[in-house]
């Protein structure tokens, strides 16, 4: 998505450890009209997939998932990071390694909100090593739901996530794919 690439070049800041900060429009301050354009693009890509639920993981995916859901007219379910060690039987749960925080979380979704027969579109802000997305795929499959696709705002194409999601048999649509990021701030895209 051309306008997204321009926005990343204009506002993105490359941090050590191959982390891209896009706090001015996506991850801290949110540019709602612009993020609605992103939501519309996900709708264009997945409108014929029969989506019944949009699923993301807290916290950074929630905003973009909501702005996307308004075009599909379906609910958003966000996987919660659980602090409880003894997970009760009324939730699906899986382990996710956080790229930005360098630790593992248990994430859960209540069995009330995801079930067989659901057609799930996964949405997240970034795809890096794929742990967050693979965790969501695991939760959806525990529920017997069908994952019709994964919509990512920014994929870091030099990390393994994209390959792993495709290997899992999930259609992946990333609106911008970064080919490389240099410490001096230079960013190139894959087309
Ligand atoms: P993964 O699970 O694919 O390794 O990482 C994806 C998650 O880590 C995303 O939900 C996102 O919140 C965070 N993340 C990974 N890489 C970056 C990055 O370069 N910038 C930002 N802002 N978040 C990232």
PDB file of C-alpha atoms and ligand atoms in Angstrom:
ATOM      1  CA  UNK A   1       0.000   0.000   0.000  1.00  0.00           C
ATOM      2  CA  UNK A   2       1.760   3.048  -1.370  1.00  0.00           C
ATOM      3  CA  UNK A   3       0.475   5.563   1.171  1.00  0.00           C
ATOM      4  CA  UNK A   4       1.512   3.321   4.049  1.00  0.00           C
ATOM      5  CA  UNK A   5       5.050   3.013   2.691  1.00  0.00           C
ATOM      6  CA  UNK A   6       5.253   6.804   2.349  1.00  0.00           C
ATOM      7  CA  UNK A   7       4.026   7.226   5.901  1.00  0.00           C
ATOM      8  CA  UNK A   8       6.592   4.744   7.238  1.00  0.00           C
ATOM      9  CA  UNK A   9       9.386   6.571   5.390  1.00  0.00           C
ATOM     10  CA  UNK A  10       8.145   9.922   6.676  1.00  0.00           C
ATOM     11  CA  UNK A  11       7.432   9.030  10.314  1.00  0.00           C
ATOM     12  CA  UNK A  12       9.100   5.687  11.086  1.00  0.00           C
ATOM     13  CA  UNK A  13      12.109   5.584  13.408  1.00  0.00           C
ATOM     14  CA  UNK A  14      14.500   2.622  13.319  1.00  0.00           C
ATOM     15  CA  UNK A  15      15.579   1.493  16.788  1.00  0.00           C
ATOM     16  CA  UNK A  16      18.432  -0.857  17.709  1.00  0.00           C
ATOM     17  CA  UNK A  17      17.406  -4.527  17.534  1.00  0.00           C
ATOM     18  CA  UNK A  18      15.560  -4.109  14.222  1.00  0.00           C
ATOM     19  CA  UNK A  19      12.563  -2.467  15.864  1.00  0.00           C
ATOM     20  CA  UNK A  20      10.581   0.094  13.884  1.00  0.00           C
ATOM     21  CA  UNK A  21       8.748   2.734  15.882  1.00  0.00           C
ATOM     22  CA  UNK A  22       5.635   4.132  14.255  1.00  0.00           C
ATOM     23  CA  UNK A  23       4.290   5.824  17.343  1.00  0.00           C
ATOM     24  CA  UNK A  24       3.019   8.920  15.557  1.00  0.00           C
ATOM     25  CA  UNK A  25       0.272   7.129  13.604  1.00  0.00           C
ATOM     26  CA  UNK A  26      -0.097   3.502  14.752  1.00  0.00           C
ATOM     27  CA  UNK A  27       1.347   2.452  18.103  1.00  0.00           C
ATOM     28  CA  UNK A  28       0.903   5.401  20.458  1.00  0.00           C
ATOM     29  CA  UNK A  29      -0.857   8.290  18.760  1.00  0.00           C
ATOM     30  CA  UNK A  30      -3.322   6.826  16.256  1.00  0.00           C
ATOM     31  CA  UNK A  31      -4.228   8.584  13.007  1.00  0.00           C
ATOM     32  CA  UNK A  32      -7.809   7.369  12.735  1.00  0.00           C
ATOM     33  CA  UNK A  33      -8.682   8.477   9.171  1.00  0.00           C
ATOM     34  CA  UNK A  34      -5.453   6.888   7.945  1.00  0.00           C
ATOM     35  CA  UNK A  35      -6.024   3.690   9.929  1.00  0.00           C
ATOM     36  CA  UNK A  36      -9.554   3.529   8.498  1.00  0.00           C
ATOM     37  CA  UNK A  37      -7.988   3.486   5.029  1.00  0.00           C
ATOM     38  CA  UNK A  38      -5.947   0.504   6.195  1.00  0.00           C
ATOM     39  CA  UNK A  39      -9.127  -1.140   7.495  1.00  0.00           C
ATOM     40  CA  UNK A  40     -10.796  -0.574   4.121  1.00  0.00           C
ATOM     41  CA  UNK A  41      -7.844  -2.176   2.378  1.00  0.00           C
ATOM     42  CA  UNK A  42      -8.166  -5.285   4.580  1.00  0.00           C
ATOM     43  CA  UNK A  43     -11.882  -5.289   3.741  1.00  0.00           C
ATOM     44  CA  UNK A  44     -11.114  -5.122   0.008  1.00  0.00           C
ATOM     45  CA  UNK A  45      -8.719  -8.065   0.350  1.00  0.00           C
ATOM     46  CA  UNK A  46     -10.917 -10.312   2.531  1.00  0.00           C
ATOM     47  CA  UNK A  47     -14.489  -9.210   1.761  1.00  0.00           C
ATOM     48  CA  UNK A  48     -15.302 -12.468  -0.043  1.00  0.00           C
ATOM     49  CA  UNK A  49     -13.911 -14.746   2.671  1.00  0.00           C
ATOM     50  CA  UNK A  50     -17.062 -14.946   4.780  1.00  0.00           C
ATOM     51  CA  UNK A  51     -15.372 -13.473   7.865  1.00  0.00           C
ATOM     52  CA  UNK A  52     -17.456 -13.870  11.064  1.00  0.00           C
ATOM     53  CA  UNK A  53     -14.893 -12.666  13.650  1.00  0.00           C
ATOM     54  CA  UNK A  54     -11.777 -10.555  13.674  1.00  0.00           C
ATOM     55  CA  UNK A  55      -9.210 -11.821  16.170  1.00  0.00           C
ATOM     56  CA  UNK A  56      -6.157 -10.007  17.469  1.00  0.00           C
ATOM     57  CA  UNK A  57      -3.955  -9.932  20.554  1.00  0.00           C
ATOM     58  CA  UNK A  58      -3.806  -7.164  23.136  1.00  0.00           C
ATOM     59  CA  UNK A  59      -2.748  -4.485  23.179  1.00  0.00           C
ATOM     60  CA  UNK A  60      -1.325  -3.061  19.993  1.00  0.00           C
ATOM     61  CA  UNK A  61      -3.579  -4.984  17.581  1.00  0.00           C
ATOM     62  CA  UNK A  62      -6.861  -3.868  19.117  1.00  0.00           C
ATOM     63  CA  UNK A  63      -7.168  -0.433  17.520  1.00  0.00           C
ATOM     64  CA  UNK A  64      -6.479  -1.572  13.987  1.00  0.00           C
ATOM     65  CA  UNK A  65      -8.714  -4.635  14.449  1.00  0.00           C
ATOM     66  CA  UNK A  66     -11.627  -2.406  15.530  1.00  0.00           C
ATOM     67  CA  UNK A  67     -11.187   0.014  12.655  1.00  0.00           C
ATOM     68  CA  UNK A  68     -11.143  -2.955  10.268  1.00  0.00           C
ATOM     69  CA  UNK A  69     -14.176  -4.642  11.853  1.00  0.00           C
ATOM     70  CA  UNK A  70     -16.450  -1.672  11.161  1.00  0.00           C
ATOM     71  CA  UNK A  71     -16.273  -2.518   7.426  1.00  0.00           C
ATOM     72  CA  UNK A  72     -16.973  -6.224   7.942  1.00  0.00           C
ATOM     73  CA  UNK A  73     -19.717  -5.614  10.532  1.00  0.00           C
ATOM     74  CA  UNK A  74     -18.372  -8.429  12.700  1.00  0.00           C
ATOM     75  CA  UNK A  75     -17.147  -8.498  16.334  1.00  0.00           C
ATOM     76  CA  UNK A  76     -13.519  -8.184  17.386  1.00  0.00           C
ATOM     77  CA  UNK A  77     -12.150 -10.714  19.877  1.00  0.00           C
ATOM     78  CA  UNK A  78      -8.772  -9.921  21.379  1.00  0.00           C
ATOM     79  CA  UNK A  79      -6.670 -12.596  23.018  1.00  0.00           C
ATOM     80  CA  UNK A  80      -5.863 -11.495  26.561  1.00  0.00           C
ATOM     81  CA  UNK A  81      -2.507 -11.789  28.218  1.00  0.00           C
ATOM     82  CA  UNK A  82      -3.314 -13.906  31.250  1.00  0.00           C
ATOM     83  CA  UNK A  83      -1.623 -13.434  34.606  1.00  0.00           C
ATOM     84  CA  UNK A  84      -3.330 -16.481  36.105  1.00  0.00           C
ATOM     85  CA  UNK A  85      -1.198 -19.605  36.216  1.00  0.00           C
ATOM     86  CA  UNK A  86      -4.057 -22.087  36.583  1.00  0.00           C
ATOM     87  CA  UNK A  87      -5.989 -21.648  33.390  1.00  0.00           C
ATOM     88  CA  UNK A  88      -9.576 -22.780  33.840  1.00  0.00           C
ATOM     89  CA  UNK A  89     -11.337 -25.030  31.349  1.00  0.00           C
ATOM     90  CA  UNK A  90     -13.524 -22.292  29.905  1.00  0.00           C
ATOM     91  CA  UNK A  91     -10.748 -20.687  27.857  1.00  0.00           C
ATOM     92  CA  UNK A  92      -8.482 -21.624  24.976  1.00  0.00           C
ATOM     93  CA  UNK A  93      -4.882 -20.797  25.869  1.00  0.00           C
ATOM     94  CA  UNK A  94      -1.477 -20.761  24.226  1.00  0.00           C
ATOM     95  CA  UNK A  95       2.022 -19.400  24.802  1.00  0.00           C
ATOM     96  CA  UNK A  96       3.345 -16.394  22.874  1.00  0.00           C
ATOM     97  CA  UNK A  97       6.891 -15.043  22.946  1.00  0.00           C
ATOM     98  CA  UNK A  98       6.789 -11.245  22.808  1.00  0.00           C
ATOM     99  CA  UNK A  99       9.260  -9.836  20.307  1.00  0.00           C
ATOM    100  CA  UNK A 100       9.359  -6.351  21.786  1.00  0.00           C
ATOM    101  CA  UNK A 101       9.322  -7.368  25.463  1.00  0.00           C
ATOM    102  CA  UNK A 102      11.551 -10.445  25.231  1.00  0.00           C
ATOM    103  CA  UNK A 103       9.336 -12.630  27.430  1.00  0.00           C
ATOM    104  CA  UNK A 104       6.657 -15.289  27.074  1.00  0.00           C
ATOM    105  CA  UNK A 105       2.992 -14.674  27.812  1.00  0.00           C
ATOM    106  CA  UNK A 106       0.062 -17.015  28.166  1.00  0.00           C
ATOM    107  CA  UNK A 107      -2.744 -15.650  26.009  1.00  0.00           C
ATOM    108  CA  UNK A 108      -6.341 -16.761  26.309  1.00  0.00           C
ATOM    109  CA  UNK A 109      -9.677 -16.465  24.555  1.00  0.00           C
ATOM    110  CA  UNK A 110     -12.907 -17.412  26.269  1.00  0.00           C
ATOM    111  CA  UNK A 111     -14.647 -20.415  24.716  1.00  0.00           C
ATOM    112  CA  UNK A 112     -17.784 -18.230  24.630  1.00  0.00           C
ATOM    113  CA  UNK A 113     -16.375 -16.034  21.890  1.00  0.00           C
ATOM    114  CA  UNK A 114     -14.804 -18.426  19.395  1.00  0.00           C
ATOM    115  CA  UNK A 115     -16.259 -21.669  18.107  1.00  0.00           C
ATOM    116  CA  UNK A 116     -16.386 -24.168  15.266  1.00  0.00           C
ATOM    117  CA  UNK A 117     -18.169 -22.523  12.378  1.00  0.00           C
ATOM    118  CA  UNK A 118     -16.408 -19.190  12.880  1.00  0.00           C
ATOM    119  CA  UNK A 119     -14.378 -17.877   9.968  1.00  0.00           C
ATOM    120  CA  UNK A 120     -11.605 -15.875  11.512  1.00  0.00           C
ATOM    121  CA  UNK A 121      -9.560 -13.025  10.103  1.00  0.00           C
ATOM    122  CA  UNK A 122      -6.445 -12.412  12.192  1.00  0.00           C
ATOM    123  CA  UNK A 123      -5.224  -8.820  12.338  1.00  0.00           C
ATOM    124  CA  UNK A 124      -2.063  -7.372  13.867  1.00  0.00           C
ATOM    125  CA  UNK A 125       0.080  -4.282  13.563  1.00  0.00           C
ATOM    126  CA  UNK A 126       3.457  -5.999  12.989  1.00  0.00           C
ATOM    127  CA  UNK A 127       4.705  -9.386  11.857  1.00  0.00           C
ATOM    128  CA  UNK A 128       8.249 -10.198  12.973  1.00  0.00           C
ATOM    129  CA  UNK A 129       9.033 -13.802  13.971  1.00  0.00           C
ATOM    130  CA  UNK A 130       5.393 -14.801  13.778  1.00  0.00           C
ATOM    131  CA  UNK A 131       4.911 -15.845  17.404  1.00  0.00           C
ATOM    132  CA  UNK A 132       1.844 -13.669  17.976  1.00  0.00           C
ATOM    133  CA  UNK A 133       0.153 -14.848  14.765  1.00  0.00           C
ATOM    134  CA  UNK A 134       1.028 -18.508  15.326  1.00  0.00           C
ATOM    135  CA  UNK A 135      -0.448 -18.214  18.821  1.00  0.00           C
ATOM    136  CA  UNK A 136      -3.686 -16.822  17.383  1.00  0.00           C
ATOM    137  CA  UNK A 137      -3.790 -19.573  14.739  1.00  0.00           C
ATOM    138  CA  UNK A 138      -3.382 -22.121  17.537  1.00  0.00           C
ATOM    139  CA  UNK A 139      -6.264 -20.588  19.536  1.00  0.00           C
ATOM    140  CA  UNK A 140      -8.546 -20.491  16.483  1.00  0.00           C
ATOM    141  CA  UNK A 141      -7.754 -24.104  15.636  1.00  0.00           C
ATOM    142  CA  UNK A 142      -8.364 -25.216  19.241  1.00  0.00           C
ATOM    143  CA  UNK A 143     -11.839 -23.730  18.801  1.00  0.00           C
ATOM    144  CA  UNK A 144     -12.325 -25.609  15.533  1.00  0.00           C
ATOM    145  CA  UNK A 145     -12.661 -22.258  13.751  1.00  0.00           C
ATOM    146  CA  UNK A 146     -11.379 -21.700  10.222  1.00  0.00           C
ATOM    147  CA  UNK A 147      -8.604 -19.119   9.769  1.00  0.00           C
ATOM    148  CA  UNK A 148      -9.442 -17.437   6.459  1.00  0.00           C
ATOM    149  CA  UNK A 149      -6.458 -15.123   6.545  1.00  0.00           C
ATOM    150  CA  UNK A 150      -4.022 -12.907   8.380  1.00  0.00           C
ATOM    151  CA  UNK A 151      -3.917  -9.156   7.744  1.00  0.00           C
ATOM    152  CA  UNK A 152      -0.751  -7.412   8.838  1.00  0.00           C
ATOM    153  CA  UNK A 153      -0.071  -3.694   8.652  1.00  0.00           C
ATOM    154  CA  UNK A 154       3.747  -3.934   8.584  1.00  0.00           C
ATOM    155  CA  UNK A 155       5.656  -7.162   7.939  1.00  0.00           C
ATOM    156  CA  UNK A 156       9.379  -7.231   8.597  1.00  0.00           C
ATOM    157  CA  UNK A 157      10.207  -9.413   5.606  1.00  0.00           C
ATOM    158  CA  UNK A 158      13.718 -10.160   6.806  1.00  0.00           C
ATOM    159  CA  UNK A 159      12.333 -12.078   9.797  1.00  0.00           C
ATOM    160  CA  UNK A 160      10.716 -15.515   9.715  1.00  0.00           C
ATOM    161  CA  UNK A 161       7.090 -14.724  10.448  1.00  0.00           C
ATOM    162  CA  UNK A 162       5.821 -14.520   6.877  1.00  0.00           C
ATOM    163  CA  UNK A 163       7.292 -17.881   5.955  1.00  0.00           C
ATOM    164  CA  UNK A 164       5.910 -19.554   9.099  1.00  0.00           C
ATOM    165  CA  UNK A 165       2.383 -18.208   8.586  1.00  0.00           C
ATOM    166  CA  UNK A 166       2.336 -19.426   4.984  1.00  0.00           C
ATOM    167  CA  UNK A 167       3.725 -22.813   6.089  1.00  0.00           C
ATOM    168  CA  UNK A 168       0.797 -23.009   8.512  1.00  0.00           C
ATOM    169  CA  UNK A 169      -1.458 -22.832   5.450  1.00  0.00           C
ATOM    170  CA  UNK A 170      -2.806 -19.348   6.171  1.00  0.00           C
ATOM    171  CA  UNK A 171      -3.317 -16.684   3.498  1.00  0.00           C
ATOM    172  CA  UNK A 172      -1.128 -13.748   4.520  1.00  0.00           C
ATOM    173  CA  UNK A 173      -1.721 -10.176   3.335  1.00  0.00           C
ATOM    174  CA  UNK A 174       0.777  -7.590   4.573  1.00  0.00           C
ATOM    175  CA  UNK A 175       0.115  -4.004   3.516  1.00  0.00           C
ATOM    176  CA  UNK A 176       3.801  -3.050   3.683  1.00  0.00           C
ATOM    177  CA  UNK A 177       6.700  -5.493   3.663  1.00  0.00           C
ATOM    178  CA  UNK A 178      10.040  -4.137   4.825  1.00  0.00           C
ATOM    179  CA  UNK A 179      12.969  -5.678   2.986  1.00  0.00           C
ATOM    180  CA  UNK A 180      15.656  -4.079   5.121  1.00  0.00           C
ATOM    181  CA  UNK A 181      16.140  -1.552   7.898  1.00  0.00           C
ATOM    182  CA  UNK A 182      19.508   0.030   8.612  1.00  0.00           C
ATOM    183  CA  UNK A 183      20.650   1.533  11.894  1.00  0.00           C
ATOM    184  CA  UNK A 184      21.135   4.854  10.086  1.00  0.00           C
ATOM    185  CA  UNK A 185      17.375   4.877   9.460  1.00  0.00           C
ATOM    186  CA  UNK A 186      17.271   3.732   5.818  1.00  0.00           C
ATOM    187  CA  UNK A 187      14.263   1.540   5.037  1.00  0.00           C
ATOM    188  CA  UNK A 188      13.586  -0.396   1.821  1.00  0.00           C
ATOM    189  CA  UNK A 189      10.396  -2.219   0.871  1.00  0.00           C
ATOM    190  CA  UNK A 190       9.709  -5.489  -0.920  1.00  0.00           C
ATOM    191  CA  UNK A 191       7.259  -5.331  -3.827  1.00  0.00           C
TER     192      UNK A 191
HETATM  193  P1  LIG B   1       6.156 -11.559  16.322  1.00  0.00           P
HETATM  194  O1  LIG B   1       5.260 -12.252  17.277  1.00  0.00           O
HETATM  195  O2  LIG B   1       5.726 -11.699  14.877  1.00  0.00           O
HETATM  196  O3  LIG B   1       7.607 -11.873  16.525  1.00  0.00           O
HETATM  197  O4  LIG B   1       6.052 -10.021  16.672  1.00  0.00           O
HETATM  198  C1  LIG B   1       4.845  -9.346  16.447  1.00  0.00           C
HETATM  199  C2  LIG B   1       4.463  -8.502  17.614  1.00  0.00           C
HETATM  200  O5  LIG B   1       5.596  -7.841  18.179  1.00  0.00           O
HETATM  201  C3  LIG B   1       3.497  -7.431  17.146  1.00  0.00           C
HETATM  202  O6  LIG B   1       2.269  -7.654  17.782  1.00  0.00           O
HETATM  203  C4  LIG B   1       4.105  -6.126  17.572  1.00  0.00           C
HETATM  204  O7  LIG B   1       3.366  -5.600  18.648  1.00  0.00           O
HETATM  205  C5  LIG B   1       5.496  -6.443  18.065  1.00  0.00           C
HETATM  206  N1  LIG B   1       6.559  -6.024  17.127  1.00  0.00           N
HETATM  207  C6  LIG B   1       7.435  -6.826  16.471  1.00  0.00           C
HETATM  208  N2  LIG B   1       8.312  -6.123  15.766  1.00  0.00           N
HETATM  209  C7  LIG B   1       8.013  -4.827  15.967  1.00  0.00           C
HETATM  210  C8  LIG B   1       8.582  -3.591  15.490  1.00  0.00           C
HETATM  211  O8  LIG B   1       9.578  -3.538  14.752  1.00  0.00           O
HETATM  212  N3  LIG B   1       7.969  -2.453  15.900  1.00  0.00           N
HETATM  213  C9  LIG B   1       6.884  -2.467  16.724  1.00  0.00           C
HETATM  214  N4  LIG B   1       6.373  -1.275  17.058  1.00  0.00           N
HETATM  215  N5  LIG B   1       6.337  -3.606  17.211  1.00  0.00           N
HETATM  216  C10 LIG B   1       6.887  -4.776  16.828  1.00  0.00           C
END
